[in-house]
Short mmCIF file of C-alpha atoms and ligand atoms in Angstrom, two decimals:
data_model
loop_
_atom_site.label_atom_id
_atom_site.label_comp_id
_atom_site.label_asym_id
_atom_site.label_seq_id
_atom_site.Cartn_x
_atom_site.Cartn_y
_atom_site.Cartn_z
CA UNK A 1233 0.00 0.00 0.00
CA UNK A 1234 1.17 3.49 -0.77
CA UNK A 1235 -0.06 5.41 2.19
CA UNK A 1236 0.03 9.73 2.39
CA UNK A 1237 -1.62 10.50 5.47
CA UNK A 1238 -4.10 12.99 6.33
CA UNK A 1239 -1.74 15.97 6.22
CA UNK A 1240 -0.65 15.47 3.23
CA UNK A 1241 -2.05 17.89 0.33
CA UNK A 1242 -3.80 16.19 -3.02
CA UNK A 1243 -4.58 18.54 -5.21
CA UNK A 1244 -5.20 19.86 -9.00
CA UNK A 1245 -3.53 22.52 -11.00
CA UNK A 1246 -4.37 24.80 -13.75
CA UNK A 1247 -2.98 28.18 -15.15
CA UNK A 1248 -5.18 31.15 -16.57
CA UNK A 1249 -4.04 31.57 -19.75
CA UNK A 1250 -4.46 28.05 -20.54
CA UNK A 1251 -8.44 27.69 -18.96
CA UNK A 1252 -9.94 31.44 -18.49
CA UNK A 1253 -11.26 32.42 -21.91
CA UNK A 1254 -12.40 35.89 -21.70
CA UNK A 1255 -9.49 37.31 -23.04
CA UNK A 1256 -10.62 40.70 -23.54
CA UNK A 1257 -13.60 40.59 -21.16
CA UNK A 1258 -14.78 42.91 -18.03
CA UNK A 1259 -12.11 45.42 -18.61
CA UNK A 1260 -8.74 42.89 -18.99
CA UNK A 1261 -6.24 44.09 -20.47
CA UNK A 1262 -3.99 42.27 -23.16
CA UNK A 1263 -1.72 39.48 -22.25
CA UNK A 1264 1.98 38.41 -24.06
CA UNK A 1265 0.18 35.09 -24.55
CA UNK A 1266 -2.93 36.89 -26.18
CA UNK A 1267 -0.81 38.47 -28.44
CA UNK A 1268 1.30 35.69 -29.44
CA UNK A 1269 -1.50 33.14 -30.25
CA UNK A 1270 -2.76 36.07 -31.95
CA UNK A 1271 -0.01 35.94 -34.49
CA UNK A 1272 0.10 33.64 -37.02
CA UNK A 1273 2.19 30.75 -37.04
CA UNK A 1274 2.93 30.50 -33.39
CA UNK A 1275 0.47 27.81 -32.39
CA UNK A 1276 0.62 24.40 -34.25
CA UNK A 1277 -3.03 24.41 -34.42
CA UNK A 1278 -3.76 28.00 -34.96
CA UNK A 1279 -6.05 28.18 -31.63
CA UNK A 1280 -5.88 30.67 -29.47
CA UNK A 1281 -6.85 30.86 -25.96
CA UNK A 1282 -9.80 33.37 -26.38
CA UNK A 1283 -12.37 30.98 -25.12
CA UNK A 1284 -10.32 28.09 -23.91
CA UNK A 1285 -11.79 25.89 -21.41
CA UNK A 1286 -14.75 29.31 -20.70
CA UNK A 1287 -13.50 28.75 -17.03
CA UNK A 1288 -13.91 32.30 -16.00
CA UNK A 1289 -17.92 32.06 -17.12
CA UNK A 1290 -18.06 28.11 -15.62
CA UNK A 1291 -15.62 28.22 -12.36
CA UNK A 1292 -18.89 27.47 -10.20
CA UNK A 1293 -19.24 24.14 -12.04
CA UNK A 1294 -15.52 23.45 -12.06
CA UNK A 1295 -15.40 24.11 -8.82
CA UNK A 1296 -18.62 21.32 -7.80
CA UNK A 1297 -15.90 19.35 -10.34
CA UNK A 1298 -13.30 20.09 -7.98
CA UNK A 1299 -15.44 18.77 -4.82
CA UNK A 1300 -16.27 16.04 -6.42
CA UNK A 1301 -12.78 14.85 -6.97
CA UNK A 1302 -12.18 15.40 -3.33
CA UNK A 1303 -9.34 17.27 -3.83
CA UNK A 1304 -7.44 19.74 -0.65
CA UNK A 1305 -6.19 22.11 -2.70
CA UNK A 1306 -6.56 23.59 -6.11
CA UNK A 1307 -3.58 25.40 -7.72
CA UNK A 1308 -4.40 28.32 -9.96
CA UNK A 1309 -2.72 31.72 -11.04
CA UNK A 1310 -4.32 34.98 -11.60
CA UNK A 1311 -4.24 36.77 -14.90
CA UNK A 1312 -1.70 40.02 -14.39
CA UNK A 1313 -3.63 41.91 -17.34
CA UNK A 1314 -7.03 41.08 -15.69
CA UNK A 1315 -6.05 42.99 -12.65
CA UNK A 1316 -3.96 45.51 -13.89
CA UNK A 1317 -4.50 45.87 -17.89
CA UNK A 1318 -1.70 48.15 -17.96
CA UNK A 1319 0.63 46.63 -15.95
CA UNK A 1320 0.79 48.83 -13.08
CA UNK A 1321 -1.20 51.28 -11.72
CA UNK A 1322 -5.07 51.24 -12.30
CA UNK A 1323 -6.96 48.51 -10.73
CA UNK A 1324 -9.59 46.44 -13.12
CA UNK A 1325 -12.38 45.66 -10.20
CA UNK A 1326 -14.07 43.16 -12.40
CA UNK A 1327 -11.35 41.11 -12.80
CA UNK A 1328 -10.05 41.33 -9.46
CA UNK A 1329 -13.93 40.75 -7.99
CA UNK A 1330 -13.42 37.35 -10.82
CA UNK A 1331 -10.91 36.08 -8.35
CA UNK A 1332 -12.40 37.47 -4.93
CA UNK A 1333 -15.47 34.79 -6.18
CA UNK A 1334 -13.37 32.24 -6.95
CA UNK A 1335 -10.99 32.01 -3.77
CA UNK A 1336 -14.31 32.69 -1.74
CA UNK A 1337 -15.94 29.36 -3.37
CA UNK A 1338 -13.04 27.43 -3.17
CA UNK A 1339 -13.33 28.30 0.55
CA UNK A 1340 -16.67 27.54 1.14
CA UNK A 1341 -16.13 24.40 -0.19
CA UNK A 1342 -13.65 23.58 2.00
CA UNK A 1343 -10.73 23.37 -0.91
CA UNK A 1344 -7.31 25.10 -0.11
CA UNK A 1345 -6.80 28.16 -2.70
CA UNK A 1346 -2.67 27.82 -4.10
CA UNK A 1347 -2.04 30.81 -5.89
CA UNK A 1348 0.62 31.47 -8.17
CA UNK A 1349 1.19 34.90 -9.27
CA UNK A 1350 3.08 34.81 -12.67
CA UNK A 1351 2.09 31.75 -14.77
CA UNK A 1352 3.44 33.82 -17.91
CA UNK A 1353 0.56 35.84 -18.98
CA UNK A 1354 2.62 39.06 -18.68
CA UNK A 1355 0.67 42.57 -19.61
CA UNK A 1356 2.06 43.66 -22.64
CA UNK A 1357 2.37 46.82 -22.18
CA UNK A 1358 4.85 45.87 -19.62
CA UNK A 1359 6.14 43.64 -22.77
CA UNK A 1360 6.53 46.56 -24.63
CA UNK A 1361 8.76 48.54 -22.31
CA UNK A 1362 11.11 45.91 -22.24
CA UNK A 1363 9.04 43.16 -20.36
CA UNK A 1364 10.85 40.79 -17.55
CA UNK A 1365 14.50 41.60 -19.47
CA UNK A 1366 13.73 45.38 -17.66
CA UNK A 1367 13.69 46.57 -14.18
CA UNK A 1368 10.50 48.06 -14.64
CA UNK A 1369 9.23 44.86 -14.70
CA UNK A 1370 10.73 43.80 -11.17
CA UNK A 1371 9.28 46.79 -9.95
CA UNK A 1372 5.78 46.39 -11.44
CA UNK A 1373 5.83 42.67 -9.84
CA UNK A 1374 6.73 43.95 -6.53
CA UNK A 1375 3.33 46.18 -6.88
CA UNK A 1376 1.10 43.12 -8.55
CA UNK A 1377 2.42 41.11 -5.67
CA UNK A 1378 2.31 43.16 -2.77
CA UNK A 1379 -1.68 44.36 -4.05
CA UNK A 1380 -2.33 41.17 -3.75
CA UNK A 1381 -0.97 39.98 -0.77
CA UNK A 1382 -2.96 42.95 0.73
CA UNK A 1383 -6.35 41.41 -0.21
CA UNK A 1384 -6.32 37.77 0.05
CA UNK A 1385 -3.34 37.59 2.39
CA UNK A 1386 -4.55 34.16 4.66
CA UNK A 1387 -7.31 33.38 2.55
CA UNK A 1388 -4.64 31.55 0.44
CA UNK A 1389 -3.34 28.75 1.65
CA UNK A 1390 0.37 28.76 -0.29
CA UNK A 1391 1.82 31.62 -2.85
CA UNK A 1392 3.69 30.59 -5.16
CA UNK A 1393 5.51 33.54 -6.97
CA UNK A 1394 6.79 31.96 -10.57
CA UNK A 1395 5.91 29.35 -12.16
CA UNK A 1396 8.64 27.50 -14.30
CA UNK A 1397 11.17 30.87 -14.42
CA UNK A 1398 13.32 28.72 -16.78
CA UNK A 1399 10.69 28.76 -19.40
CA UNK A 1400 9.99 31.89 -19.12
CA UNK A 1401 13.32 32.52 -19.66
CA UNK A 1402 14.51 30.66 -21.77
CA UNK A 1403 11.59 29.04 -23.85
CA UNK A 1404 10.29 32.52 -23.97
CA UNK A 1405 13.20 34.64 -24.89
CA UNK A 1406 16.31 32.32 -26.54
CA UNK A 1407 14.29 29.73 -27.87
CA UNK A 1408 11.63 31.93 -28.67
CA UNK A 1409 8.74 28.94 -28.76
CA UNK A 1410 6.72 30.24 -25.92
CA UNK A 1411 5.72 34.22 -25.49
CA UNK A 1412 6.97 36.69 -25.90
CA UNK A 1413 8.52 34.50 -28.75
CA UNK A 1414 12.02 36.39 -28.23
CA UNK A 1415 15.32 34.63 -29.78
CA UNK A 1416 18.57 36.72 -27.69
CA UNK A 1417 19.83 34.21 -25.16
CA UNK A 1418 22.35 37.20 -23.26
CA UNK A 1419 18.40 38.27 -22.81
CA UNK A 1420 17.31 34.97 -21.39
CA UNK A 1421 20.04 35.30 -18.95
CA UNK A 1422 19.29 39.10 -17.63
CA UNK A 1423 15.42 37.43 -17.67
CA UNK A 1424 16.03 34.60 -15.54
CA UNK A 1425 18.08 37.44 -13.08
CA UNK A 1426 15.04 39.43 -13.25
CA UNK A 1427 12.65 36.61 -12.53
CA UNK A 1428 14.66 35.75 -9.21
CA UNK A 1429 15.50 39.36 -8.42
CA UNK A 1430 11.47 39.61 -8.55
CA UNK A 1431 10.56 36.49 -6.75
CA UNK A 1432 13.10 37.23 -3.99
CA UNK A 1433 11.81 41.34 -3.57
CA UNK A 1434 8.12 39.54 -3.91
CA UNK A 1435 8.72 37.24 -0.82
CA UNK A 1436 10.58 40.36 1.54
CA UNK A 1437 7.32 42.15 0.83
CA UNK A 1438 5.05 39.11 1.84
CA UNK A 1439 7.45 38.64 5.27
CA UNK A 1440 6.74 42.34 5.79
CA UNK A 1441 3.27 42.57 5.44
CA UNK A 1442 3.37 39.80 8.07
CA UNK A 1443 0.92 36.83 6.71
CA UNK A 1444 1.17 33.61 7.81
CA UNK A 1445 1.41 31.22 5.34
CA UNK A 1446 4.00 29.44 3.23
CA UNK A 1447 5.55 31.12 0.02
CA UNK A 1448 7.69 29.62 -2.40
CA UNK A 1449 8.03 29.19 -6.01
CA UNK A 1450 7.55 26.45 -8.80
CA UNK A 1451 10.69 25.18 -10.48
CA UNK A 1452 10.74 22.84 -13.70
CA UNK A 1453 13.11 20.72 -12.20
CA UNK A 1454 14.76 16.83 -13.72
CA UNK A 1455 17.37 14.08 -13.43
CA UNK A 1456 19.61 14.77 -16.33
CA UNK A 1457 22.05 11.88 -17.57
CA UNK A 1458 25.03 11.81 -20.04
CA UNK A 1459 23.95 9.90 -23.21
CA UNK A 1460 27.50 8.25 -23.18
CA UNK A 1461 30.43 7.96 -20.33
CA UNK A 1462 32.49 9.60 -22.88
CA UNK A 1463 33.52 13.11 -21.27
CA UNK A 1464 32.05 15.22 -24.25
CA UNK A 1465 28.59 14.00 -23.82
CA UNK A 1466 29.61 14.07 -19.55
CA UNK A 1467 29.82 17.85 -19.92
CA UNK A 1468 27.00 18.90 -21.50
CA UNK A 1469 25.12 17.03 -19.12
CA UNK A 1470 26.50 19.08 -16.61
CA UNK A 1471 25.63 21.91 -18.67
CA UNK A 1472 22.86 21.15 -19.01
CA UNK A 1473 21.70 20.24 -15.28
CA UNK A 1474 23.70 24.17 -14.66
CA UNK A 1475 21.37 25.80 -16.93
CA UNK A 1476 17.85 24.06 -15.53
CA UNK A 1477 18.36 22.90 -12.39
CA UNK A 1478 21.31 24.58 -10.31
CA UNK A 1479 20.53 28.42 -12.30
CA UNK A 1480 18.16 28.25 -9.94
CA UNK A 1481 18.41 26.16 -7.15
CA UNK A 1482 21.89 27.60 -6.34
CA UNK A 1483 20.49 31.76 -5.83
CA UNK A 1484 17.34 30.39 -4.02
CA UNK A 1485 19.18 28.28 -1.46
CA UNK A 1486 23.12 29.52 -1.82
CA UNK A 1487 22.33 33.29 -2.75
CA UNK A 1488 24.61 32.66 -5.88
CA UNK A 1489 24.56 31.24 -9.34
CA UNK A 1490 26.70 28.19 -9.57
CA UNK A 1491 30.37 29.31 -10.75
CA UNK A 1492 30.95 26.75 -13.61
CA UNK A 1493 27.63 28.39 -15.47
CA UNK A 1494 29.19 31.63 -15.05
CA UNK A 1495 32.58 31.11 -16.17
CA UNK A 1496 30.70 29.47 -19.30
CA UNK A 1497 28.61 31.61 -20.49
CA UNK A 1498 31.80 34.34 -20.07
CA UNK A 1499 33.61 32.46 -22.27
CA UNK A 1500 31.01 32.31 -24.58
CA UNK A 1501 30.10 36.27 -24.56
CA UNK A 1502 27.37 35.98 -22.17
CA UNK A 1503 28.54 37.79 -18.63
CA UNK A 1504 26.09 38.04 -15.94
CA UNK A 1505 26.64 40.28 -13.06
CA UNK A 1506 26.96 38.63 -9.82
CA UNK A 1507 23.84 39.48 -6.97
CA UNK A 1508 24.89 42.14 -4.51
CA UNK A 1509 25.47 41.17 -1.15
CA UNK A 1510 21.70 42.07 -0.10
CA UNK A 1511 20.20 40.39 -3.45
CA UNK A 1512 21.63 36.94 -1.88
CA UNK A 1513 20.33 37.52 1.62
CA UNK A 1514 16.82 38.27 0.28
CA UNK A 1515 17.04 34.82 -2.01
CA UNK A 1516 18.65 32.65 0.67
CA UNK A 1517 15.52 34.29 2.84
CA UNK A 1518 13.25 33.44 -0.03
CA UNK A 1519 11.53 30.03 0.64
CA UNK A 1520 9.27 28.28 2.87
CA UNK A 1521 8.77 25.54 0.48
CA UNK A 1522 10.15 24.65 -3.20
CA UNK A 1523 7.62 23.31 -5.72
CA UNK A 1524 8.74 21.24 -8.01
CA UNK A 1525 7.14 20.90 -11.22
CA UNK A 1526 8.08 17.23 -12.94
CA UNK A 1527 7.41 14.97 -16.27
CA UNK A 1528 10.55 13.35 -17.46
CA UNK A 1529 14.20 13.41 -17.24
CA UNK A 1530 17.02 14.00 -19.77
CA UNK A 1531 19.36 12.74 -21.34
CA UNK A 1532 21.93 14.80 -23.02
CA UNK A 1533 24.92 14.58 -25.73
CA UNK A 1534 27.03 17.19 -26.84
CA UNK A 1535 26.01 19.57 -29.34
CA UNK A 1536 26.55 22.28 -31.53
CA UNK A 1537 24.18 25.31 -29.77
CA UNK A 1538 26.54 27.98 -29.55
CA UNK A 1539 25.38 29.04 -25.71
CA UNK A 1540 25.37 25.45 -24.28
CA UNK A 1541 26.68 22.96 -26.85
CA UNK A 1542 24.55 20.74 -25.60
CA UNK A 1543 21.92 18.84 -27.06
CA UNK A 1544 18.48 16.71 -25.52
CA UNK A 1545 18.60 12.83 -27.06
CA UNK A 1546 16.41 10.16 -27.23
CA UNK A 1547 16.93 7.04 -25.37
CA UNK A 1548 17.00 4.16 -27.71
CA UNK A 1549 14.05 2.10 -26.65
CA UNK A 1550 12.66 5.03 -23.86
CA UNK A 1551 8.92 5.01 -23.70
CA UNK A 1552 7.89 8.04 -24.96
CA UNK A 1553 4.78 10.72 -24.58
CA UNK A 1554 2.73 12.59 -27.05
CA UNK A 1555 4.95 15.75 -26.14
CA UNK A 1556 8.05 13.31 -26.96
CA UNK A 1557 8.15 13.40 -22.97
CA UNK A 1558 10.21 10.23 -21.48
CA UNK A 1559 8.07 8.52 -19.34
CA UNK A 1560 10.35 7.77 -16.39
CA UNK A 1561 9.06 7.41 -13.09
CA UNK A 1562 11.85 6.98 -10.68
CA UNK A 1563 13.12 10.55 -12.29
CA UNK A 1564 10.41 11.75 -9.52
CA UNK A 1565 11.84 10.16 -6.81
CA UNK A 1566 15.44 11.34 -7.84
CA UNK A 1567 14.90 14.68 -8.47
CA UNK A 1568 13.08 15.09 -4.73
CA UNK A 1569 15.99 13.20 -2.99
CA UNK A 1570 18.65 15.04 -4.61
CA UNK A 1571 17.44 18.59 -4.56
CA UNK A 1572 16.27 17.79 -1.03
CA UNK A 1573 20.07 16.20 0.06
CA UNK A 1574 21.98 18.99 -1.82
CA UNK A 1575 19.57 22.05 -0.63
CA UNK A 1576 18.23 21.11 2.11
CA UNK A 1577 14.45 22.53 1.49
CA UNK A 1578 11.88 23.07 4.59
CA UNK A 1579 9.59 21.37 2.52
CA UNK A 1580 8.80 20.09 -1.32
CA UNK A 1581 5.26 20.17 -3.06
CA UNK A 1582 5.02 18.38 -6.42
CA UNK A 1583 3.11 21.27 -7.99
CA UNK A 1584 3.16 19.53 -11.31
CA UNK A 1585 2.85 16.40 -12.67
CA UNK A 1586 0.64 14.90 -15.50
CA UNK A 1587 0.42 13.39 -18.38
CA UNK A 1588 -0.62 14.17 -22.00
CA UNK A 1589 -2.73 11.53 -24.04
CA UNK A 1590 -5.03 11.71 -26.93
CA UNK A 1591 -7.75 10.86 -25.49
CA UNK A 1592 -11.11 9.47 -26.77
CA UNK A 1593 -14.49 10.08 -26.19
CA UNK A 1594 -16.72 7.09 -26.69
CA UNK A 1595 -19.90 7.04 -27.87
CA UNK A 1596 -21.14 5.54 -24.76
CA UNK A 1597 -19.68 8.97 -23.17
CA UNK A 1598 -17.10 7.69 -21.01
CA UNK A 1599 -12.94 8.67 -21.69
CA UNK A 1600 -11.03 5.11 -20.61
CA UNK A 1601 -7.57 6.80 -19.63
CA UNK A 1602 -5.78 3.67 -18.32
CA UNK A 1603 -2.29 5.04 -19.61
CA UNK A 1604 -2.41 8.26 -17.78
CA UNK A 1605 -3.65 6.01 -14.80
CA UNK A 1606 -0.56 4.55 -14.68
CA UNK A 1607 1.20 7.20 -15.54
CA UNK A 1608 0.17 9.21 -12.00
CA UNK A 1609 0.05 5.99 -10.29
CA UNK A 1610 3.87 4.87 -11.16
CA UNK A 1611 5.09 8.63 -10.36
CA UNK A 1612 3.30 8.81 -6.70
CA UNK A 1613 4.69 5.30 -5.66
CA UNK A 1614 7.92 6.94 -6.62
CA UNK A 1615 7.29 10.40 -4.70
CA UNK A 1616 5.73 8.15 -1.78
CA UNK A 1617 9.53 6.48 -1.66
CA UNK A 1618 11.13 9.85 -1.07
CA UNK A 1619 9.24 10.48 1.49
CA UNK A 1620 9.84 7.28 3.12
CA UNK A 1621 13.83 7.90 2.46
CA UNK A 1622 12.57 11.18 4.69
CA UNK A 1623 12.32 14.06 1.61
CA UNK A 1624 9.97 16.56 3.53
CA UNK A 1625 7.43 16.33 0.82
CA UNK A 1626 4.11 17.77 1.70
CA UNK A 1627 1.49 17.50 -1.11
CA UNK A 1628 1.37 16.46 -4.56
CA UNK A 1629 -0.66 18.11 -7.87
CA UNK A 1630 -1.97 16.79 -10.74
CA UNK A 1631 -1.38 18.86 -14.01
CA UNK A 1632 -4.73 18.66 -14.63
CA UNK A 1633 -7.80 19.14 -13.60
CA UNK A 1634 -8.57 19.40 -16.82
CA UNK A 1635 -7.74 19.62 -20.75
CA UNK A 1636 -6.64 23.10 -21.59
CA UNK A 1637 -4.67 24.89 -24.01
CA UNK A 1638 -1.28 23.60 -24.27
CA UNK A 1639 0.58 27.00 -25.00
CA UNK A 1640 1.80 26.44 -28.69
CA UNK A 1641 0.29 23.05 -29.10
CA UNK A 1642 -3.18 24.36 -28.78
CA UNK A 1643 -5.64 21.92 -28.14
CA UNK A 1644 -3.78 19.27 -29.63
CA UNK A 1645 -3.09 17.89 -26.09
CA UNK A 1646 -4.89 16.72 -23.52
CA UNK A 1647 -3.40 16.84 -19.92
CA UNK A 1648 -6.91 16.64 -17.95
CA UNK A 1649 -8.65 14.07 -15.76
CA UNK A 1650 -11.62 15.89 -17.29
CA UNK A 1651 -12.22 15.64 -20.96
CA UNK A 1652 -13.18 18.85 -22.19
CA UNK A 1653 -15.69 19.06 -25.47
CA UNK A 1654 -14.34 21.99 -27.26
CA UNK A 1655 -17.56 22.42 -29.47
CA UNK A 1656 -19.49 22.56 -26.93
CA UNK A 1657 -17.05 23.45 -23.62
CA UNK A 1658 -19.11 20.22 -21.88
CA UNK A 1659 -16.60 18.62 -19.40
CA UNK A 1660 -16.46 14.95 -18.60
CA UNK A 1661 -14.82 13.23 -16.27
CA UNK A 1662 -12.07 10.52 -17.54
CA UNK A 1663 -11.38 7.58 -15.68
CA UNK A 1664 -8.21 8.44 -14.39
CA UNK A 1665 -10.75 11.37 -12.64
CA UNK A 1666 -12.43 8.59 -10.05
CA UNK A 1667 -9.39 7.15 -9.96
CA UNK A 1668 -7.73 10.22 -8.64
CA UNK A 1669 -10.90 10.48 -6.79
CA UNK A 1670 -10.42 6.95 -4.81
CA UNK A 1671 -6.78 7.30 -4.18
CA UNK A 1672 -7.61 11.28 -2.15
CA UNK A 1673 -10.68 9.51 -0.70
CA UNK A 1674 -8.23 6.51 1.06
CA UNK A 1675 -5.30 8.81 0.86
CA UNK A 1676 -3.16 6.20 -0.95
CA UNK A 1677 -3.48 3.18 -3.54
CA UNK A 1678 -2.80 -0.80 -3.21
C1 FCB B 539 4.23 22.89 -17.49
C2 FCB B 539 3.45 24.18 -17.39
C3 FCB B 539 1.97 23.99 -17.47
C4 FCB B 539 1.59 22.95 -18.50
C5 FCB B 539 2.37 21.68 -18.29
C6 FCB B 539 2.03 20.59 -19.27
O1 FCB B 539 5.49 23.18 -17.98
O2 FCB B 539 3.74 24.83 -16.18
O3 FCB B 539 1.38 25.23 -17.72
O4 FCB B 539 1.77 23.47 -19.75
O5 FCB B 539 3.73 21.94 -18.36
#
């Protein structure tokens, strides 16, 4: 029997961009991601997430969704532009009263609100001024954040500040596949400073404002192997493990980014400045709890990318996802036990994990999901082992509650343990959903 206990958090997660709809609704203002699905070419399917899942006209029926799976929390973010459709300064009451409804009915129904701030729907006028590679950015945060610690201050159970900074910094802005679609990776680098500078300014404000709950921040975290022993392919592993794992790990818990990274990317043309004294006390001050966001691991050879030389390969014989995602289970259990031996973390929350299937409606209306059953079921028995190895680990979230759009794949995958009809917007629960439902209600599976 894997066995959680009653303290331990189940819960689902979503992010607004990907379920809200309404993108120009109730006085919102516009979005990086609105823009970018916006312009051709961007999304494989040439969706957009103008309607998406119609969440913010249907939360009170995803919420009775959300009670019915039983969960204890529900992860969300709030839309930037909704609140402030310029960025900074003028409040949108609508779409703050959007969120004021939601957190209330999530309370009433007894289901913890998680809140995470940025889930990269950045206002672009903010974008437009020089977006998260600017300090007015940092400084426009600071104000989102600190507004909103103000209002729902213990009515939230955990803040997270970022979610995934890597993507957002580099997806976003040297690979350019995710908004604002940028392709400068000395620009990725100032971002990701930015995004911690942010998170870590974010976090003194919360400590000063004096509310009692846990803060942290989700990291896109994995195991990375060398594809050979050979030492070519060795390096870029390391590389690559500097550039998403320890870029980030190392300011949040060490107040400094790792040295090898640095001395790299100076060699390759890409200095970054160093935090200040003060900028490393705030980060090392930063965390009551690290999510961790995971889906596979990689594996990595040596490459010709002229910032990393380093390049992602496919395991001969790996089992494999629709996003080309190794399925490797015990990745979950390693990447807990090492970031929790090397960093030492009050506590860990799996804010992410899930699984992407093309999934089928049959015609007697049910959705038979066995795959992504196993899927979840094969990464908790591995979480449940780092926390019997003693990895603080206090709650675990499915990505998610349901299907929504994928960023640039659209609707051409389905994450959800509800199936949602997008003809009609009708959602219906998969099978992995009462599975889901039976492992929260017994807090653990055979
Ligand atoms: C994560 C994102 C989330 C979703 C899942 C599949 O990287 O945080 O929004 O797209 O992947």
């Amino acid at each position: 029997m894997v066995e959680f206990g009653p303290e331990f958090l189940f819960g689902v997660a979503t992010a607004s961009y990907q379920i809200e709809g309404a993108w120009n609704e109730d006085g919102k203002g516009e979005s990086i991601w609105d823009r970018f699905s916006h312009t051709p070419g961007k999304i494989v399917d040439d969706s957009t997430g103008d309607i998406a899942c119609d969440h913010y006209h249907r939360y009170e029926e995803d919420i009775k969704l959300l009670k019915r799976l039983g969960v204890d929390a529900y992860r969300f973010s709030i839309s930037w532009p909704r609140i402030f459709p310029e960025g900074r300064g003028r409040v949108n009451e609508k779409g703050l009263d959007f969120y004021r409804r939601l957190i209330e009915s999530l309370r009433e129904n007894a289901i913890r609100p998680v809140v995470t701030l940025y889930h990269w729907d950045l206002p672009q006028t903010l974008e437009e001024r020089g977006g998260w590679g600017s300090e007015e950015t940092v400084e426009a945060f600071k104000e989102y954040a600190h507004f909103l610690f103000r209002i729902f201050r213990e009515e939230v159970e955990l803040w997270i500040t970022h979610n995934e900074p890597w993507v957002t910094a580099f997806l976003g802005h040297s690979e350019g596949r995710m908004a604002p679609g940028k392709q400068d990776f000395a620009l990725a680098l100032r971002v990701s400073k930015n995004l911690l500078l942010s998170h870590a300014h974010a976090v003194s404000i919360f400590r000063e404002e004096g509310i009692r709950k846990p803060i942290g921040i989700a990291l896109n975290l994995a195991p990375i192997y060398p594809k050979t022993e050979n030492d070519a392919d060795r390096q870029a592993a390391l590389r690559f493990d500097g550039c998403l794992n320890r870029w980030f790990l190392d300011p949040l818990f060490r107040g400094e980014f790792p040295e090898d990274m640095v001395m790299w990317y100076r060699r390759k043309g890409f200095p970054i400045p160093p935090f200040s004294d003060s900028e490393s006390r705030l980060l090392t001050k930063s965390l009551d709890f690290l999510g961790i966001n995971y889906c596979t691991r990689y594996v990595l050879e040596h490459g010709e990318d002229p910032a990393l030389e380093a390049r992602v390969a496919r395991v001969p014989g790996g089992e494999y996802s629709s996003m080309d995602w190794e399925v490797y289970p015990s990745g979950m259990s390693e990447i807990v036990c090492r970031v929790s031996v090397d960093y030492s973390p009050r506590a860990i929350y799996i804010t992410e994990n899930g699984y992407p299937y093309p999934d089928i409606l049959l015609p007697n209306g049910s959705v038979v999901d066995e795959e992504r059953i196993a899927y979840l079921a094969r990464h908790l028995a591995s979480l449940h082992k780092a926390m019997v190895l003693g990895c603080p680990v206090k709650g675990y979230f499915v990505w998610s509650i349901m299907d929504n759009f994928e960023w640039s794949y659209g609707f051409s995958k389905r994450f959800g343990l509800v199936y949602v009809d997008y003809e009609t917007l009708q959602r219906i629960p998969k099978q992995s959903f009462f599975w889901y439902q039976n492992v929260i209600r017994r807090r653990g599976f055979e």
